[in-house]
Coordinates of C-alpha atoms in Angstrom, one line a residue:
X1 CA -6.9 -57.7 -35.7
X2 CA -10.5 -56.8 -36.7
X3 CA -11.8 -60.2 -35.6
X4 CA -9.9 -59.8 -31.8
X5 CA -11.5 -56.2 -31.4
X6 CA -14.6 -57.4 -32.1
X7 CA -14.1 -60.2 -29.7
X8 CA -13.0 -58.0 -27.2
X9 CA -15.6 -55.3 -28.2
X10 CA -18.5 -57.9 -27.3
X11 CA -16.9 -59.6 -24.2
X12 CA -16.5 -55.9 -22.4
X13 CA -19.6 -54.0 -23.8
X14 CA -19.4 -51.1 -21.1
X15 CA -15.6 -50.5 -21.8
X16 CA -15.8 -50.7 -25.5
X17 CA -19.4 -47.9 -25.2
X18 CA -16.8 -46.0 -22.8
X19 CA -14.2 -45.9 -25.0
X20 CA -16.0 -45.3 -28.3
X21 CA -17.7 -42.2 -25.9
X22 CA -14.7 -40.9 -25.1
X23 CA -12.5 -41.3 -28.3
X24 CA -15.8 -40.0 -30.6
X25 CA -16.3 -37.2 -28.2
X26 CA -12.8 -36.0 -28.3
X27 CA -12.9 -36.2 -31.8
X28 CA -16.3 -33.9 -32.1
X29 CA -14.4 -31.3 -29.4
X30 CA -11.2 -31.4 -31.9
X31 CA -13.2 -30.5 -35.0
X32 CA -15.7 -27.9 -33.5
X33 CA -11.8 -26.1 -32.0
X34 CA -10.5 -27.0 -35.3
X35 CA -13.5 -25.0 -37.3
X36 CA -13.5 -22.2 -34.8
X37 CA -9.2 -21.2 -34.1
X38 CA -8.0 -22.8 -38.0
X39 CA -10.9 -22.0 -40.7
X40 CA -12.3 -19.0 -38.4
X41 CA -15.9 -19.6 -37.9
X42 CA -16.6 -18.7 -35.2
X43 CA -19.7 -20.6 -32.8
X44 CA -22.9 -19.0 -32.6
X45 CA -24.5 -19.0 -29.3
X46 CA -26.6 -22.3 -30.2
X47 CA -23.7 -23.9 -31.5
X48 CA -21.5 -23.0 -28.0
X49 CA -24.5 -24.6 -26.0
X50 CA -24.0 -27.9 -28.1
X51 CA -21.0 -28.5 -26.9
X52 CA -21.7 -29.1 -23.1
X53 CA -22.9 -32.6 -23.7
X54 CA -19.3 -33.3 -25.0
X55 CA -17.9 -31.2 -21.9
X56 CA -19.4 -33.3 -19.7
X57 CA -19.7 -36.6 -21.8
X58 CA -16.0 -36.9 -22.9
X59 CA -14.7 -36.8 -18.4
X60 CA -17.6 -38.8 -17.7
X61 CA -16.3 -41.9 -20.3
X62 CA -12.9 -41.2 -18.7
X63 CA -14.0 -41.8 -15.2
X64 CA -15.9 -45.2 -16.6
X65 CA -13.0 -46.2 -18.1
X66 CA -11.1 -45.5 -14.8
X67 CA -13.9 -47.0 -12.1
X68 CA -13.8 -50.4 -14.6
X69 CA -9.8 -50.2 -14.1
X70 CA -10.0 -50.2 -10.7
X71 CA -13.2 -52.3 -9.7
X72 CA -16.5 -52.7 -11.2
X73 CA -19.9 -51.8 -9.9
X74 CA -23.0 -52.1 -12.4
X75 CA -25.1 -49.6 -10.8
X76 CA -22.6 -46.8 -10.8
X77 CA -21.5 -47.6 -14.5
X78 CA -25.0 -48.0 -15.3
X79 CA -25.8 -44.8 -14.5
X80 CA -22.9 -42.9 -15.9
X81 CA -23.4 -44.4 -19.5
X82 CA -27.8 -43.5 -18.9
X83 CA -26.2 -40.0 -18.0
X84 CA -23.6 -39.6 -21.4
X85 CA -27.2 -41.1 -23.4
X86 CA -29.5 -38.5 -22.0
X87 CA -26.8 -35.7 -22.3
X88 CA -26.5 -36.7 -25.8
X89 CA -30.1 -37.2 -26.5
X90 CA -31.0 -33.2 -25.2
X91 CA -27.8 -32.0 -27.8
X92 CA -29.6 -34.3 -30.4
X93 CA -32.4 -32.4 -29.8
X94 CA -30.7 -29.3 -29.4
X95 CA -28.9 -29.7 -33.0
X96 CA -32.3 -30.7 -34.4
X97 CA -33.6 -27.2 -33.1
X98 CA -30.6 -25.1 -34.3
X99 CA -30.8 -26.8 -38.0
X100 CA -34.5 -26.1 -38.5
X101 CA -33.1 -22.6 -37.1
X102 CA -30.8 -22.5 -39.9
X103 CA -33.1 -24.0 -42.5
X104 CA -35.7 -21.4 -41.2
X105 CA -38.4 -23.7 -40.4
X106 CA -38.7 -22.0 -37.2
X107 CA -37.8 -19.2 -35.8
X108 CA -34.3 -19.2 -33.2
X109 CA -33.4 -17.5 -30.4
X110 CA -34.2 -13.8 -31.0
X111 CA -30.4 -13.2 -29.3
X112 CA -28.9 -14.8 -32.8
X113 CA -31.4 -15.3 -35.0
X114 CA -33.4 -11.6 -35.0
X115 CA -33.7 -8.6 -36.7
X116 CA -30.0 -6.7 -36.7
X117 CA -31.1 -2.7 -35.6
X118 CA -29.2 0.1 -37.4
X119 CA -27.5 2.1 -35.1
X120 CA -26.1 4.5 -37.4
X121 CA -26.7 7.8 -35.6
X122 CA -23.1 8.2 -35.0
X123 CA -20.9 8.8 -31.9
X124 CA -18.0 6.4 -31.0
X125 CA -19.9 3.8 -29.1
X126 CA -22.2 3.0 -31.9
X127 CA -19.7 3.2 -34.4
X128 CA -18.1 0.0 -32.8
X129 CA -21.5 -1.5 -32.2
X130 CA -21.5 -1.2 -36.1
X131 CA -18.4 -2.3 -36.6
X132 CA -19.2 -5.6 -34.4
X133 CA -19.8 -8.5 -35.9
X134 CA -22.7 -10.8 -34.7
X135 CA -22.4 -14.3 -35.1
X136 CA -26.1 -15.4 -36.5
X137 CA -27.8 -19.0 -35.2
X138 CA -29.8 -18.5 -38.5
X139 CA -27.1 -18.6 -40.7
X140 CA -25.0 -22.0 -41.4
X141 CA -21.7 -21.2 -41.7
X142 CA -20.5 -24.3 -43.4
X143 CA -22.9 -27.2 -45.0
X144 CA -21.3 -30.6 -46.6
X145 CA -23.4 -33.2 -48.0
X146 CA -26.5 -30.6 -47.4
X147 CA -25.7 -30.8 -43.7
X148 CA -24.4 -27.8 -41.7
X149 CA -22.3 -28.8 -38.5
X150 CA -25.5 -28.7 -36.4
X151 CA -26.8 -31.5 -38.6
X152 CA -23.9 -33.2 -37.6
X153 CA -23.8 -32.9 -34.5
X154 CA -27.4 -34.4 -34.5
X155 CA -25.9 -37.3 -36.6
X156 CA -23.0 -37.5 -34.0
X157 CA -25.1 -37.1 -31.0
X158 CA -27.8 -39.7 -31.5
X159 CA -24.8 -42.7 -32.4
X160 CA -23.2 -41.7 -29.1
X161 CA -26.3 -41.7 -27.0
X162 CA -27.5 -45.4 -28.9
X163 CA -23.5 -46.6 -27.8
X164 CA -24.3 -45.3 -24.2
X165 CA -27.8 -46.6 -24.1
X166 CA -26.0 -50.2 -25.1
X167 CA -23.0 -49.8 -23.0
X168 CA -25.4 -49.2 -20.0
X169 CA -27.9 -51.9 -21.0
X170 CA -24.8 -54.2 -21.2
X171 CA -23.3 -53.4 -17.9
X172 CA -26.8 -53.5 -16.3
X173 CA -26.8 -57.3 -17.5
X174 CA -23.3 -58.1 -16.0
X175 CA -23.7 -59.8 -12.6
X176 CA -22.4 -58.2 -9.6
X177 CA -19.9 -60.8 -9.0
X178 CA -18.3 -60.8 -12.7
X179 CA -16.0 -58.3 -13.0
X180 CA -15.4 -56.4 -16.3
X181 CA -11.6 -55.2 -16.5
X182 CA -10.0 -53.1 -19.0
X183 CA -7.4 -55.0 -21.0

């Protein structure tokens, strides 16, 4: 079984990067939802931002997987999987940024990561602005391994822009007139 995926895996490069892209991404999307709605932490506004490469990525693989279905053409899938590597590259870089944040190498957006004011000088309004609670981009909510989830996400990030970068170097190879085909 392992032998005929890998077979398969290295005789259709772009469908095996647009598959891993699509199946890794929806697997990143499931656990960020699953850490937000089921354990309750909820996403700061750097972490929310991360997600977009995956908002995009995730369709984009889809539509690969669909355009190699239905008739191949390099360029077009070339393109696509460069697109899915830079997206990926800018939330590596993004997750980088957000776990110095949280290690406090640097400082963060001043939205998430600043100074809290005390607005205790009563009245209604302010007691609810008391009473809300700001989700930091300083703080890590959740670290395994030493890692907080933007450190994965920089982990998970760079493999899926390297899969893209080889998908796309892969279907740049494949001549025009050899047609790759999802089996």
């Amino acid at each position: 079984m392992l032998a005929r995926t890998l077979d398969l895996a290295r005789a259709q490069p772009a469908t095996t990067a647009a598959i891993v892209i699509a199946v890794v991404g929806l697997l990143t999307m499931a656990g960020f939802f699953y850490f937000q709605y089921v354990l309750g932490y909820p996403p700061c506004p750097l972490c929310l931002e991360q997600r977009y490469a995956f908002y995009m990525s995730v369709p984009l693989a889809a539509m690969i997987l669909l355009r190699l279905s239905i008739g191949f053409s390099r360029k077009v899938i070339t393109l696509a999987l460069l697109a899915i590597a830079v997206a990926m590259l800018w939330n590596a870089g993004l997750g980088a940024y957000h776990s110095g944040v949280e290690w406090h190498w640097w400082q963060g957006p001043t939205d998430c990561s600043g100074a809290i004011p005390n607005f205790s000088a009563g009245g209604s309004l302010l007691d609810q602005m008391n009473k809300t609670r700001v989700v930091r981009c300083d703080e890590a909510a959740w670290r395994f391994l030493g890692l907080s989830l933007a450190g994965y996400n920089v982990l998970i990030s760079l493999a899926l822009a390297a899969v893209a970068l080889c998908g796309a170097a892969a279907a740049w190879k494949t001549r025009s007139g050899e047609e790759e085909s999802v089996a």
